[in-house]
Coordinates of C-alpha atoms in Angstrom, one line a residue:
Chain A
X1 CA 0.0 0.0 0.0
X2 CA 2.7 2.4 -0.9
X3 CA 0.2 4.3 -2.9
X4 CA -1.7 5.5 0.1
X5 CA 1.4 6.0 2.4
X6 CA 3.2 8.4 0.2
X7 CA 0.0 10.4 0.0
X8 CA -0.8 10.2 3.6
X9 CA -4.1 12.2 3.4
X10 CA -7.1 10.5 4.9
X11 CA -5.8 7.1 4.2
X12 CA -4.7 6.2 7.7
X13 CA -7.2 3.3 8.0
X14 CA -5.8 2.0 4.7
X15 CA -2.2 2.0 5.9
X16 CA -2.9 0.1 9.1
X17 CA -5.5 -2.2 7.7
X18 CA -3.9 -3.6 4.5
X19 CA -0.6 -5.3 5.6
X20 CA -2.4 -7.0 8.4
X21 CA -5.0 -8.1 6.0
X22 CA -2.5 -9.5 3.6
X23 CA -0.9 -11.5 6.4
X24 CA -4.3 -12.7 7.6
X25 CA -5.2 -13.9 4.1
X26 CA -1.9 -15.7 3.7
X27 CA -2.4 -17.4 7.1
X28 CA -5.9 -18.4 6.3
X29 CA -4.8 -19.8 3.0
X30 CA -2.0 -21.8 4.6
X31 CA -4.5 -23.1 7.1
X32 CA -6.6 -24.5 4.3
X33 CA -5.0 -27.9 3.8
X34 CA -6.6 -28.6 0.4
X35 CA -5.5 -25.3 -1.0
X36 CA -1.9 -26.0 0.2
X37 CA -2.0 -29.4 -1.4
X38 CA -3.4 -27.9 -4.6
X39 CA -0.6 -25.3 -4.7
X40 CA 2.0 -28.0 -4.1
X41 CA 0.6 -30.2 -6.9
X42 CA 0.7 -27.2 -9.4
X43 CA 4.3 -26.4 -8.5
X44 CA 5.2 -30.1 -8.8
X45 CA 3.4 -30.4 -12.2
X46 CA 5.3 -27.3 -13.5
X47 CA 8.6 -28.7 -12.4
X48 CA 7.9 -32.1 -13.8
X49 CA 6.7 -30.8 -17.1
X50 CA 9.8 -28.7 -17.6
X51 CA 12.5 -30.8 -16.1
X52 CA 11.4 -34.4 -17.0
X53 CA 11.9 -33.9 -20.8
X54 CA 15.5 -32.8 -20.1
X55 CA 16.4 -36.1 -18.5
X56 CA 14.1 -38.4 -20.4
X57 CA 15.6 -40.2 -23.3
X58 CA 12.9 -39.7 -25.9
X59 CA 11.8 -36.5 -27.6
X60 CA 8.1 -35.8 -28.1
X61 CA 8.5 -35.7 -31.9
X62 CA 10.8 -38.7 -32.0
X63 CA 9.4 -42.0 -33.3
X64 CA 10.4 -45.5 -32.2
X65 CA 10.0 -47.8 -35.2
X66 CA 10.6 -50.8 -33.1
X67 CA 7.6 -50.2 -30.7
X68 CA 4.1 -49.5 -32.1
X69 CA 1.4 -49.3 -29.5
X70 CA 3.7 -50.8 -26.9
X71 CA 2.4 -50.9 -23.3
X72 CA 4.2 -48.8 -20.6
X73 CA 7.6 -50.2 -19.9
X74 CA 11.0 -49.2 -18.6
X75 CA 12.0 -47.8 -22.0
X76 CA 8.7 -46.1 -22.7
X77 CA 7.3 -45.1 -19.3
X78 CA 3.8 -44.4 -20.6
X79 CA 3.9 -46.7 -23.7
X80 CA 3.9 -45.6 -27.3
X81 CA 1.3 -44.5 -29.9
X82 CA 0.3 -46.1 -33.2
X83 CA 3.3 -44.6 -35.0
X84 CA 5.7 -45.2 -32.2
X85 CA 5.7 -41.8 -30.5
X86 CA 6.6 -41.8 -26.9
X87 CA 3.5 -41.1 -24.7
X88 CA 5.5 -39.8 -21.7
X89 CA 7.4 -37.3 -23.7
X90 CA 4.2 -36.2 -25.5
X91 CA 2.3 -35.9 -22.2
X92 CA 5.0 -33.8 -20.7
X93 CA 5.1 -31.5 -23.7
X94 CA 1.3 -31.3 -23.7
X95 CA 1.3 -30.5 -19.9
X96 CA 3.8 -27.7 -20.5
X97 CA 1.6 -26.2 -23.2
X98 CA -1.6 -26.5 -21.3
X99 CA -0.2 -25.1 -18.1
X100 CA 1.7 -22.2 -19.6
X101 CA -1.4 -21.3 -21.8
X102 CA -3.6 -21.4 -18.7
X103 CA -1.2 -19.3 -16.7
X104 CA -0.7 -16.7 -19.5
X105 CA -4.5 -16.4 -20.2
X106 CA -5.2 -16.0 -16.5
X107 CA -2.6 -13.2 -16.2
X108 CA -3.4 -11.4 -19.4
X109 CA -7.2 -11.5 -19.1
X110 CA -7.0 -10.3 -15.5
X111 CA -4.8 -7.4 -16.5
X112 CA -7.2 -6.5 -19.3
X113 CA -10.1 -6.7 -16.9
X114 CA -8.4 -4.5 -14.4
X115 CA -7.5 -1.8 -16.9
X116 CA -10.9 -1.9 -18.7
X117 CA -13.0 -2.1 -15.6
X118 CA -11.1 0.6 -13.8
X119 CA -11.2 2.9 -16.8
X120 CA -14.9 2.4 -17.2
X121 CA -15.6 3.0 -13.5
X122 CA -13.2 5.9 -13.1
X123 CA -14.0 7.9 -16.2
X124 CA -17.7 7.1 -16.4
X125 CA -19.8 8.8 -19.1
X126 CA -19.4 7.6 -22.7
X127 CA -16.2 5.6 -21.9
X128 CA -18.1 3.6 -19.3
X129 CA -21.1 3.1 -21.6
X130 CA -19.1 2.0 -24.6
X131 CA -16.9 -0.4 -22.6
X132 CA -19.8 -2.0 -20.9
X133 CA -21.6 -2.4 -24.1
X134 CA -18.6 -4.2 -25.5
X135 CA -18.6 -6.4 -22.3
X136 CA -22.3 -7.3 -22.8
X137 CA -21.7 -8.1 -26.5
X138 CA -18.7 -10.4 -25.8
X139 CA -20.7 -12.1 -23.1
X140 CA -23.5 -13.0 -25.5
X141 CA -21.2 -14.5 -28.1
X142 CA -20.1 -18.0 -26.8
X143 CA -16.3 -17.8 -26.7
X144 CA -16.0 -21.4 -27.8
X145 CA -17.9 -20.6 -31.0
X146 CA -15.9 -17.5 -31.8
X147 CA -12.5 -19.0 -31.2
X148 CA -13.5 -22.1 -33.2
X149 CA -14.6 -19.9 -36.1
X150 CA -11.4 -17.9 -36.3
X151 CA -9.2 -21.0 -35.7
X152 CA -8.3 -21.4 -39.4
X153 CA -6.5 -18.1 -39.2
X154 CA -4.0 -19.1 -36.6
X155 CA -3.2 -22.4 -38.2
X156 CA 0.5 -22.2 -38.9
X157 CA 0.9 -19.2 -36.6
X158 CA 2.5 -19.3 -33.2
X159 CA 0.4 -20.6 -30.3
X160 CA 0.6 -17.2 -28.7
X161 CA -2.1 -16.0 -31.0
X162 CA -4.3 -18.7 -29.5
X163 CA -3.4 -17.4 -26.0
X164 CA -4.5 -13.9 -26.9
X165 CA -7.8 -15.2 -28.3
X166 CA -8.5 -17.1 -25.2
X167 CA -7.7 -14.1 -23.1
X168 CA -9.8 -11.9 -25.3
X169 CA -12.9 -13.9 -24.2
X170 CA -12.1 -14.4 -20.5
X171 CA -12.0 -10.9 -19.0
X172 CA -15.5 -9.6 -19.2
X173 CA -17.0 -10.7 -15.9
X174 CA -14.0 -9.6 -13.9
X175 CA -14.1 -6.2 -15.7
X176 CA -17.7 -5.8 -14.4
X177 CA -16.7 -6.5 -10.8
X178 CA -13.7 -4.2 -11.1
X179 CA -15.9 -1.4 -12.5
X180 CA -18.2 -1.8 -9.6
X181 CA -15.4 -1.6 -7.1
X182 CA -13.8 1.4 -8.9
X183 CA -17.1 3.3 -8.5
X184 CA -16.8 3.2 -4.8
X185 CA -13.0 3.6 -4.7
X186 CA -13.3 6.7 -6.8
X187 CA -15.1 8.5 -4.0
X188 CA -12.5 7.6 -1.3
X189 CA -10.4 10.4 0.2
X190 CA -7.0 9.2 -1.0
X191 CA -8.2 9.1 -4.6
X192 CA -9.9 12.5 -4.3
X193 CA -6.8 13.9 -2.8
X194 CA -4.6 12.6 -5.6
X195 CA -7.0 14.1 -8.1
X196 CA -7.0 17.5 -6.5
X197 CA -3.2 17.4 -6.4
X198 CA -3.3 17.1 -10.2
X199 CA -2.2 13.5 -10.6
X200 CA -3.2 12.4 -14.1
X201 CA -6.1 9.9 -14.3
X202 CA -4.0 7.0 -15.6
X203 CA -1.5 7.3 -12.8
X204 CA -4.4 7.4 -10.3
X205 CA -5.8 4.2 -11.8
X206 CA -2.5 2.3 -11.7
X207 CA -1.2 3.6 -8.4
X208 CA -4.3 4.0 -6.3
X209 CA -7.2 2.0 -7.7
X210 CA -5.8 -1.2 -9.1
X211 CA -3.5 -1.9 -6.1
X212 CA -6.5 -1.6 -3.8
X213 CA -8.2 -4.5 -5.7
X214 CA -5.1 -6.7 -5.8
X215 CA -6.6 -9.5 -3.7
X216 CA -9.7 -9.8 -5.9
X217 CA -7.5 -9.7 -9.0
X218 CA -5.3 -12.5 -7.7
X219 CA -8.3 -14.7 -6.9
X220 CA -9.7 -14.0 -10.3
X221 CA -6.5 -14.8 -12.1
X222 CA -6.4 -18.1 -10.3
X223 CA -9.9 -19.1 -11.2
X224 CA -9.4 -18.0 -14.8
X225 CA -6.3 -20.3 -15.1
X226 CA -8.6 -23.2 -14.4
X227 CA -11.2 -22.2 -16.9
X228 CA -8.6 -21.3 -19.4
X229 CA -7.0 -24.8 -19.2
X230 CA -10.4 -26.3 -19.8
X231 CA -11.2 -24.0 -22.7
X232 CA -7.8 -24.6 -24.3
X233 CA -7.9 -28.4 -24.0
X234 CA -11.5 -28.4 -25.3
X235 CA -10.7 -26.4 -28.4
X236 CA -7.5 -28.4 -29.0
X237 CA -9.6 -31.6 -28.7
X238 CA -11.4 -30.5 -31.9
X239 CA -8.2 -29.3 -33.6
X240 CA -9.3 -25.7 -33.1
X241 CA -6.5 -24.9 -30.6
X242 CA -2.9 -25.9 -30.4
X243 CA -1.9 -27.0 -33.9
X244 CA 0.3 -30.0 -34.8
X245 CA 3.1 -30.8 -34.7
X246 CA 2.9 -29.2 -31.3
X247 CA 0.7 -31.0 -28.8
X248 CA -1.5 -30.0 -25.8
X249 CA -3.3 -32.3 -23.4
X250 CA -6.5 -31.7 -25.4
X251 CA -5.0 -32.9 -28.7
X252 CA -3.4 -35.8 -27.0
X253 CA -6.7 -36.9 -25.5
X254 CA -8.4 -36.5 -28.9
X255 CA -5.7 -38.7 -30.5
X256 CA -6.1 -41.4 -27.8
X257 CA -9.8 -41.3 -27.3
X258 CA -10.9 -43.7 -30.0
X259 CA -8.6 -46.6 -28.9
X260 CA -8.9 -45.8 -25.2
X261 CA -10.7 -49.0 -24.4
X262 CA -8.0 -51.3 -25.8
X263 CA -4.9 -49.1 -25.3
X264 CA -5.7 -47.2 -22.1
X265 CA -2.3 -45.5 -21.8
X266 CA -3.1 -43.4 -24.9
X267 CA -5.9 -41.7 -23.1
X268 CA -5.5 -42.3 -19.4
X269 CA -2.2 -40.5 -18.7
X270 CA -3.1 -37.2 -20.5
X271 CA -6.6 -37.2 -19.1
X272 CA -5.3 -37.9 -15.6
X273 CA -2.8 -35.1 -15.7
X274 CA -5.4 -32.7 -17.1
X275 CA -7.9 -33.5 -14.3
X276 CA -5.1 -33.2 -11.7
X277 CA -4.0 -29.8 -13.0
X278 CA -7.5 -28.3 -13.2
X279 CA -8.5 -29.8 -9.8
X280 CA -5.5 -28.3 -8.0
X281 CA -5.9 -24.9 -9.6
X282 CA -9.6 -24.9 -8.5
X283 CA -8.6 -25.9 -5.0
X284 CA -6.2 -23.0 -4.8
X285 CA -8.8 -20.6 -6.2
X286 CA -11.4 -21.7 -3.8
X287 CA -8.9 -21.5 -0.9
X288 CA -8.0 -18.0 -1.8
X289 CA -11.6 -17.0 -2.0
X290 CA -12.4 -18.4 1.4
X291 CA -9.2 -16.9 2.8
X292 CA -10.2 -13.4 1.6
X293 CA -13.8 -13.5 2.7
X294 CA -15.9 -16.5 3.6
X295 CA -19.0 -15.7 1.7
X296 CA -19.3 -12.3 0.1
X297 CA -16.9 -12.7 -2.8
X298 CA -18.5 -15.8 -4.0
X299 CA -22.0 -14.4 -3.9
X300 CA -20.8 -11.2 -5.4
X301 CA -19.2 -13.0 -8.3
X302 CA -22.3 -15.1 -8.8
X303 CA -24.4 -12.0 -8.8
X304 CA -22.2 -10.2 -11.3
X305 CA -21.9 -13.2 -13.5
X306 CA -25.6 -13.7 -13.7
X307 CA -26.3 -10.0 -14.2
X308 CA -23.7 -9.9 -16.9
X309 CA -25.3 -12.6 -18.9
X310 CA -28.8 -11.3 -18.4
X311 CA -28.1 -7.8 -19.8
Chain B
X1 CA -43.9 -5.8 -15.1
X2 CA -45.1 -6.3 -18.7
X3 CA -43.2 -3.2 -19.8
X4 CA -40.1 -4.5 -18.0
X5 CA -40.3 -7.8 -19.8
X6 CA -41.0 -6.3 -23.2
X7 CA -38.0 -3.9 -22.8
X8 CA -35.8 -6.9 -21.9
X9 CA -37.1 -8.8 -24.9
X10 CA -36.3 -6.0 -27.3
X11 CA -32.8 -5.7 -25.8
X12 CA -32.2 -9.4 -26.4
X13 CA -33.4 -9.3 -30.0
X14 CA -30.9 -6.6 -30.8
X15 CA -28.0 -8.4 -29.1
X16 CA -29.0 -11.6 -30.9
X17 CA -28.9 -10.0 -34.3
X18 CA -25.5 -8.3 -33.5
X19 CA -24.1 -11.6 -32.3
X20 CA -25.2 -13.4 -35.4
X21 CA -23.8 -10.7 -37.6
X22 CA -20.4 -10.9 -35.8
X23 CA -20.3 -14.7 -36.2
X24 CA -21.3 -14.4 -39.9
X25 CA -18.7 -11.7 -40.5
X26 CA -15.9 -13.5 -38.7
X27 CA -16.7 -16.7 -40.6
X28 CA -16.8 -14.9 -43.9
X29 CA -13.5 -13.3 -43.2
X30 CA -11.6 -16.4 -42.1
X31 CA -13.2 -19.2 -44.2
X32 CA -12.1 -20.0 -47.7
X33 CA -14.8 -22.2 -49.0
X34 CA -13.1 -22.4 -52.4
X35 CA -10.0 -24.0 -51.0
X36 CA -11.5 -27.4 -51.2
X37 CA -12.3 -26.8 -54.9
X38 CA -8.9 -25.5 -55.8
X39 CA -7.1 -28.4 -54.3
X40 CA -9.0 -31.0 -56.3
X41 CA -7.1 -33.1 -58.8
X42 CA -7.5 -32.5 -61.7
X43 CA -8.0 -28.8 -60.9
X44 CA -11.4 -27.5 -61.9
X45 CA -11.5 -25.0 -64.8
X46 CA -11.3 -21.3 -63.7
X47 CA -14.8 -20.8 -65.0
X48 CA -16.2 -23.3 -62.6
X49 CA -14.5 -21.7 -59.7
X50 CA -15.7 -18.3 -60.8
X51 CA -19.3 -19.7 -61.0
X52 CA -19.0 -21.0 -57.5
X53 CA -17.6 -17.7 -56.4
X54 CA -20.6 -15.9 -57.8
X55 CA -23.0 -18.5 -56.4
X56 CA -21.6 -18.0 -52.9
X57 CA -21.6 -14.2 -53.4
X58 CA -18.0 -14.0 -52.3
X59 CA -17.5 -10.7 -54.1
X60 CA -20.3 -8.9 -52.3
X61 CA -19.4 -6.9 -49.2
X62 CA -20.0 -8.9 -46.0
X63 CA -22.8 -6.7 -44.6
X64 CA -24.7 -7.0 -47.8
X65 CA -24.3 -10.8 -47.7
X66 CA -25.5 -10.8 -44.2
X67 CA -28.6 -8.6 -44.9
X68 CA -29.5 -10.9 -47.8
X69 CA -29.1 -14.0 -45.7
X70 CA -31.0 -12.7 -42.6
X71 CA -33.8 -11.4 -44.9
X72 CA -34.2 -14.9 -46.4
X73 CA -34.1 -16.3 -42.9
X74 CA -37.0 -14.1 -41.8
X75 CA -38.9 -15.6 -44.7
X76 CA -38.0 -19.1 -43.6
X77 CA -35.2 -19.8 -46.1
X78 CA -31.9 -20.5 -44.4
X79 CA -29.9 -20.7 -47.6
X80 CA -27.7 -23.6 -48.8
X81 CA -24.4 -25.1 -47.6
X82 CA -21.3 -24.6 -49.8
X83 CA -22.0 -28.0 -51.4
X84 CA -25.5 -26.8 -52.4
X85 CA -27.8 -28.7 -50.0
X86 CA -30.5 -26.5 -48.4
X87 CA -29.9 -25.8 -44.7
X88 CA -33.6 -26.2 -44.0
X89 CA -33.4 -29.9 -44.9
X90 CA -31.3 -30.8 -41.8
X91 CA -32.1 -27.8 -39.6
X92 CA -35.2 -29.0 -37.9
X93 CA -34.1 -32.6 -37.3
X94 CA -30.9 -31.3 -35.8
X95 CA -32.7 -28.8 -33.6
X96 CA -34.9 -31.6 -32.4
X97 CA -31.9 -33.8 -31.5
X98 CA -30.2 -31.0 -29.6
X99 CA -33.3 -29.9 -27.8
X100 CA -34.1 -33.4 -26.6
X101 CA -30.6 -33.7 -25.2
X102 CA -30.5 -30.2 -23.7
X103 CA -34.0 -30.1 -22.3
X104 CA -33.7 -33.3 -20.3
X105 CA -30.1 -32.6 -19.2
X106 CA -31.1 -29.1 -18.0
X107 CA -34.2 -30.2 -16.2
X108 CA -32.3 -32.9 -14.4
X109 CA -29.3 -30.7 -13.8
X110 CA -31.3 -27.8 -12.3
X111 CA -33.6 -29.8 -10.2
X112 CA -31.0 -32.2 -8.8
X113 CA -28.5 -29.3 -8.5
X114 CA -30.8 -27.2 -6.4
X115 CA -31.8 -30.1 -4.2
X116 CA -28.2 -31.1 -3.6
X117 CA -27.2 -27.6 -2.9
X118 CA -30.1 -27.1 -0.4
X119 CA -29.3 -30.4 1.3
X120 CA -25.7 -29.4 1.6
X121 CA -26.6 -26.1 3.2
X122 CA -29.2 -27.4 5.6
X123 CA -26.9 -30.2 6.8
X124 CA -23.7 -28.1 6.6
X125 CA -20.5 -29.9 7.6
X126 CA -22.2 -33.3 7.8
X127 CA -21.3 -36.2 5.6
X128 CA -23.7 -35.4 2.8
X129 CA -22.3 -31.8 2.6
X130 CA -18.7 -33.0 2.3
X131 CA -19.7 -35.7 -0.2
X132 CA -21.6 -33.2 -2.5
X133 CA -18.8 -30.7 -2.2
X134 CA -16.1 -33.2 -3.2
X135 CA -18.4 -34.5 -6.0
X136 CA -18.9 -31.0 -7.5
X137 CA -15.2 -30.2 -7.2
X138 CA -14.2 -33.3 -9.1
X139 CA -16.9 -33.0 -11.7
X140 CA -16.1 -29.4 -12.4
X141 CA -12.4 -30.2 -12.9
X142 CA -13.1 -32.9 -15.5
X143 CA -13.6 -31.6 -19.0
X144 CA -16.8 -32.8 -20.8
X145 CA -14.9 -34.8 -23.4
X146 CA -13.1 -36.8 -20.7
X147 CA -16.3 -37.1 -18.6
X148 CA -18.1 -38.5 -21.7
X149 CA -15.4 -41.0 -22.3
X150 CA -15.4 -42.1 -18.7
X151 CA -19.2 -42.5 -18.9
X152 CA -18.7 -44.7 -22.0
X153 CA -16.3 -46.9 -20.0
X154 CA -18.9 -47.1 -17.2
X155 CA -21.5 -48.1 -19.8
X156 CA -19.3 -50.8 -21.2
X157 CA -18.6 -52.2 -17.7
X158 CA -22.3 -52.2 -17.0
X159 CA -23.1 -54.0 -20.3
X160 CA -20.4 -56.5 -19.6
X161 CA -21.6 -57.1 -16.1
X162 CA -25.2 -57.5 -17.3
X163 CA -24.2 -59.7 -20.2
X164 CA -26.4 -57.8 -22.5
X165 CA -26.6 -54.3 -24.0
X166 CA -28.3 -52.0 -21.5
X167 CA -26.8 -48.7 -22.6
X168 CA -25.8 -47.6 -26.1
X169 CA -23.3 -44.9 -26.7
X170 CA -23.5 -44.3 -30.4
X171 CA -26.3 -42.3 -32.0
X172 CA -29.8 -41.5 -31.0
X173 CA -31.5 -44.8 -31.9
X174 CA -30.3 -48.1 -33.3
X175 CA -30.1 -47.8 -37.1
X176 CA -32.8 -49.5 -39.0
X177 CA -34.7 -50.2 -35.8
X178 CA -38.0 -52.0 -36.4
X179 CA -40.5 -52.6 -33.6
X180 CA -43.5 -51.3 -31.8
X181 CA -43.7 -47.7 -30.5
X182 CA -43.0 -48.9 -27.0
X183 CA -39.9 -50.9 -28.0
X184 CA -38.6 -47.9 -30.0
X185 CA -39.1 -45.6 -27.0
X186 CA -37.1 -48.0 -24.8
X187 CA -34.4 -48.2 -27.5
X188 CA -34.2 -44.4 -27.5
X189 CA -34.1 -44.2 -23.8
X190 CA -31.1 -46.7 -23.8
X191 CA -29.3 -44.3 -26.1
X192 CA -30.3 -41.2 -24.1
X193 CA -29.0 -42.2 -20.7
X194 CA -25.3 -41.6 -21.1
X195 CA -25.3 -38.3 -23.1
X196 CA -27.9 -36.9 -20.8
X197 CA -25.8 -37.8 -17.8
X198 CA -22.7 -36.2 -19.4
X199 CA -24.7 -32.9 -19.6
X200 CA -26.6 -33.2 -16.4
X201 CA -23.7 -34.1 -14.1
X202 CA -21.8 -30.9 -14.9
X203 CA -24.9 -28.7 -14.3
X204 CA -25.6 -30.5 -11.0
X205 CA -22.1 -29.7 -9.9
X206 CA -22.3 -26.1 -11.0
X207 CA -25.7 -25.3 -9.6
X208 CA -25.3 -27.1 -6.4
X209 CA -22.2 -25.0 -5.5
X210 CA -24.1 -21.7 -5.9
X211 CA -27.3 -23.0 -4.4
X212 CA -25.5 -24.1 -1.3
X213 CA -23.9 -20.7 -0.7
X214 CA -27.2 -18.9 -1.6
X215 CA -29.0 -21.1 0.9
X216 CA -26.4 -20.6 3.6
X217 CA -26.8 -16.8 3.3
X218 CA -30.6 -17.3 3.8
X219 CA -30.3 -19.8 6.7
X220 CA -28.7 -17.2 8.9
X221 CA -31.3 -14.5 8.2
X222 CA -33.8 -12.9 10.6
X223 CA -36.9 -13.6 8.6
X224 CA -36.3 -17.3 8.7
X225 CA -36.0 -17.2 12.5
X226 CA -39.2 -15.1 12.7
X227 CA -41.1 -17.5 10.5
X228 CA -40.2 -20.3 12.8
X229 CA -40.9 -18.1 15.9
X230 CA -44.4 -17.5 14.7
X231 CA -45.0 -21.2 14.6
X232 CA -44.0 -22.6 11.3
X233 CA -42.3 -25.9 11.4
X234 CA -38.7 -25.9 10.3
X235 CA -39.2 -27.7 7.0
X236 CA -42.1 -25.5 6.1
X237 CA -40.2 -22.3 6.9
X238 CA -37.2 -23.6 5.0
X239 CA -39.3 -24.4 2.0
X240 CA -41.7 -21.4 1.9
X241 CA -39.4 -18.7 3.0
X242 CA -35.9 -20.0 2.7
X243 CA -35.8 -21.8 -0.6
X244 CA -37.8 -19.1 -2.4
X245 CA -35.4 -16.4 -1.3
X246 CA -32.4 -18.5 -2.1
X247 CA -33.7 -19.2 -5.6
X248 CA -33.7 -15.5 -6.6
X249 CA -30.0 -15.2 -7.4
X250 CA -30.2 -18.6 -9.0
X251 CA -32.8 -17.5 -11.5
X252 CA -30.3 -15.3 -13.2
X253 CA -27.6 -17.9 -12.9
X254 CA -29.6 -20.3 -15.0
X255 CA -29.2 -18.1 -18.0
X256 CA -25.5 -18.0 -17.5
X257 CA -25.3 -21.8 -17.0
X258 CA -26.7 -22.0 -20.5
X259 CA -23.4 -21.1 -22.0
X260 CA -21.9 -24.1 -20.1
X261 CA -24.6 -26.3 -21.5
X262 CA -24.1 -25.3 -25.1
X263 CA -20.4 -25.9 -25.0
X264 CA -21.0 -29.2 -23.2
X265 CA -23.5 -30.0 -25.9
X266 CA -21.0 -29.7 -28.7
X267 CA -18.7 -32.2 -27.0
X268 CA -21.5 -34.6 -26.0
X269 CA -23.1 -34.7 -29.4
X270 CA -19.8 -35.2 -31.1
X271 CA -18.6 -38.0 -28.8
X272 CA -21.9 -39.8 -28.6
X273 CA -22.5 -39.4 -32.3
X274 CA -25.7 -37.4 -32.1
X275 CA -26.3 -35.3 -35.2
X276 CA -27.4 -32.1 -33.4
X277 CA -26.5 -28.5 -33.8
X278 CA -23.2 -28.8 -31.9
X279 CA -22.1 -31.6 -34.2
X280 CA -23.1 -29.4 -37.1
X281 CA -21.1 -26.5 -35.9
X282 CA -17.9 -28.5 -35.7
X283 CA -18.7 -29.9 -39.2
X284 CA -19.4 -26.5 -40.5
X285 CA -16.1 -25.1 -39.3
X286 CA -14.1 -28.1 -40.6
X287 CA -15.8 -27.6 -44.0
X288 CA -15.4 -23.8 -43.8
X289 CA -19.1 -23.3 -44.4
X290 CA -20.3 -19.9 -43.4
X291 CA -24.0 -20.6 -43.8
X292 CA -23.9 -23.6 -41.4
X293 CA -21.9 -21.6 -38.8
X294 CA -24.2 -18.6 -39.0
X295 CA -27.3 -20.8 -38.7
X296 CA -25.9 -22.5 -35.6
X297 CA -24.9 -19.1 -34.1
X298 CA -28.4 -17.8 -34.7
X299 CA -29.8 -20.9 -33.0
X300 CA -27.5 -20.4 -30.0
X301 CA -28.2 -16.7 -29.8
X302 CA -32.0 -17.4 -29.8
X303 CA -31.6 -20.0 -27.1
X304 CA -29.5 -17.7 -25.0
X305 CA -32.1 -15.0 -25.6
X306 CA -34.9 -17.2 -24.6
X307 CA -33.2 -18.5 -21.5
X308 CA -32.2 -15.0 -20.5
X309 CA -35.7 -13.8 -20.9
X310 CA -37.1 -16.8 -19.1
X311 CA -34.8 -16.0 -16.2
X312 CA -36.1 -12.4 -16.2
X313 CA -39.7 -13.8 -16.0
X314 CA -38.6 -16.2 -13.2
X315 CA -36.9 -13.3 -11.4
X316 CA -40.1 -11.2 -11.7
X317 CA -42.1 -14.1 -10.4
X318 CA -39.8 -14.8 -7.4
X319 CA -38.9 -11.3 -6.4
X320 CA -41.8 -8.9 -5.7
X321 CA -39.6 -5.9 -5.9
X322 CA -39.1 -6.4 -9.6
X323 CA -42.8 -6.5 -10.3
X324 CA -43.3 -2.9 -9.2
X325 CA -40.9 -1.5 -11.8

C-alpha cells in the first residue's frame, strides 16, 4: 500500500489495515489444507513438465520404429502410440503447453479486466457506456464458438495467437466487478486527494485504484487459469486450438480417445494429468476465495456473472 | 412488469442480431470455401471456380451478404451449404436432436443441483455436505470430453456385467430399428442415458455450489427465525421462506449456465454421435461453411435470448420488488 502511504491524506485506515489483512489472508490460505495441497501439486506439475523432458531419453517428436502401441515399460514409461511416438514425452510436452497457456491467459485476461474495468468506472460517461456495451456483447457470443470460427487463421501461426484469443474472451465478468469496485474507490479520500493534487487519471488508476483491488485480482486470475485450461484443451480436442506438430493435453486426449478401451495409456495419462492440474488450480482458487472472505466474494461473483449474462 | 419484460425482450433481440452478424462476419472473413475446390485433382477450370464464387456471393461486401441472408431467414429460407444442399433440410431434425438432449439434461441438472445444494446447506459440515462438495469439485475439474469418455467406460462395464446391451453410446436410436412404438421408446431411452448424464452431471455440480452458498446466506437470516418463531415448522419455513429467497439469485444464474450447457452439448453430441446443432457447428467449421456456422450461431443466440428472458420472468415471479418496476 505504498500508494496511500506516500500520499498520507485521509488514508490512515488503509495503511494500518492492509498489511495485516495480507498476512491474515496468507495465514488463512496456509491453514486450508486442500489449498496447500493444490498449490504443491501445481508447482510439482510445472517442475515435472519442464525438467522431465531434459532427463528423459525420448523426444516428443521422435518415433520409435521398433515399438508401435507398446504398453508402458522401462523404456517407454507411458507406452507408445500407433506410429511409435513416446507417450510420456508427449504428455510432458502437452502438460507444458496446457499449463503455460492457462497461466498466460489468467494473467493477461485479469490485466485487461483491471484496466478496462477501472477505466470504465473511473471515467464514467461515454467511456463507461461503450466499454460496458462491449462487455455485454462479448458475453452474449459464446467464446468457444468464436475461437473455433477464427481458428483457421492461426493455423501455422505461433500458439501465442491462441493465448491472446482465449484471453480476449475471458476478461468480461471480472471487468464488471472491477468497475463496480472502482465506482466506490473513486469516492475515497485518498483518490480524491490525488485528483485534486493534479495526478493524471492513468496514474491514479495504476497507483491507487488497481493496487487496492489486488486480492480480488489474484483470486480471479487463479480461477481464470482453471477455466482457461479447460477451454484450451476443449478447443485443442477438436483441432481448433494448439496446432500439430505441437501438442496439448487436449489434442493428446483427442488422439487417444478412440482406442482408449484397448490401449488405455493413450488416453489415461493425459486425461489424468489434465484433471489433476485443473482440480489443483480450482482448489487453490477456492482456498484463496475463502481466505479473503468466507461468503461475500462468492456471492458477489455469482451475482455479477448472472447479471452480466442477463443484460 | 409487462413493460419490464417487453423492454428486456427488445434488448435481447438486438443483441441476438448483432451476435449473429459478428459470427457471420468472422466466418466470412476467415473461411475460404473455395480452398476445397482449388485443391482437387485435376484442378477444376477457372470458369467453374468463378461460377461457384458468384453463387456464394463472395465478391459482395459482408454486410450485404448478411442482410441478404438474414432477410431470407426471416422468410423461412436459411440458404444452402457450400455444397448446395439446403440448410432447411437438416435444420429441424438437428434442432430436435439438440433440444431433446439439452432439455432433459437441463431439467435434471437444475432440479437435482438445487436439491443437492439445499441439502448441503441445511446439513452443513455433515457427511452429505462433504460428499456433495467433493463431487462437484471433481466433476467441475473434468472436461466434458473426458467425462463423456469415462461414462462410456462405465456403460461398457455395466453392459459386460449384465451380459447384454443395456446402454448404447453411439447415436440416438439403433439404425434400422424396427419394432413397436414402445420398443422404440425403450431403445431411444437406452441411447439417451449416457449423453444426458454427461450434460446433467456438470450442471448438477455447477448449480449445487451456488445454491449451497445462496441457501447458507438465507439460513442465517432474521426472517427465517421469525417465520419459525411465529409457529411454522422448520421444513415448512425452510421451503416457503428460505428456498424461495435463495432461488432468486439462482434465477439469473440459470441463464448463465446455459453457456456451459451449449459448449458441453458440442462435445457430448460429437462424442456420442448425435447429429445435433453442436455436431453441425464442428462440421461447418471443418468444412469452412459460413451458412452452417451462421445458422448455428443464430440458434445459439436465440436459445441464450430465450433463457435470459425466461430467467427475467422467473426473477419477476420470485422477487416482488421487480414486479413494481
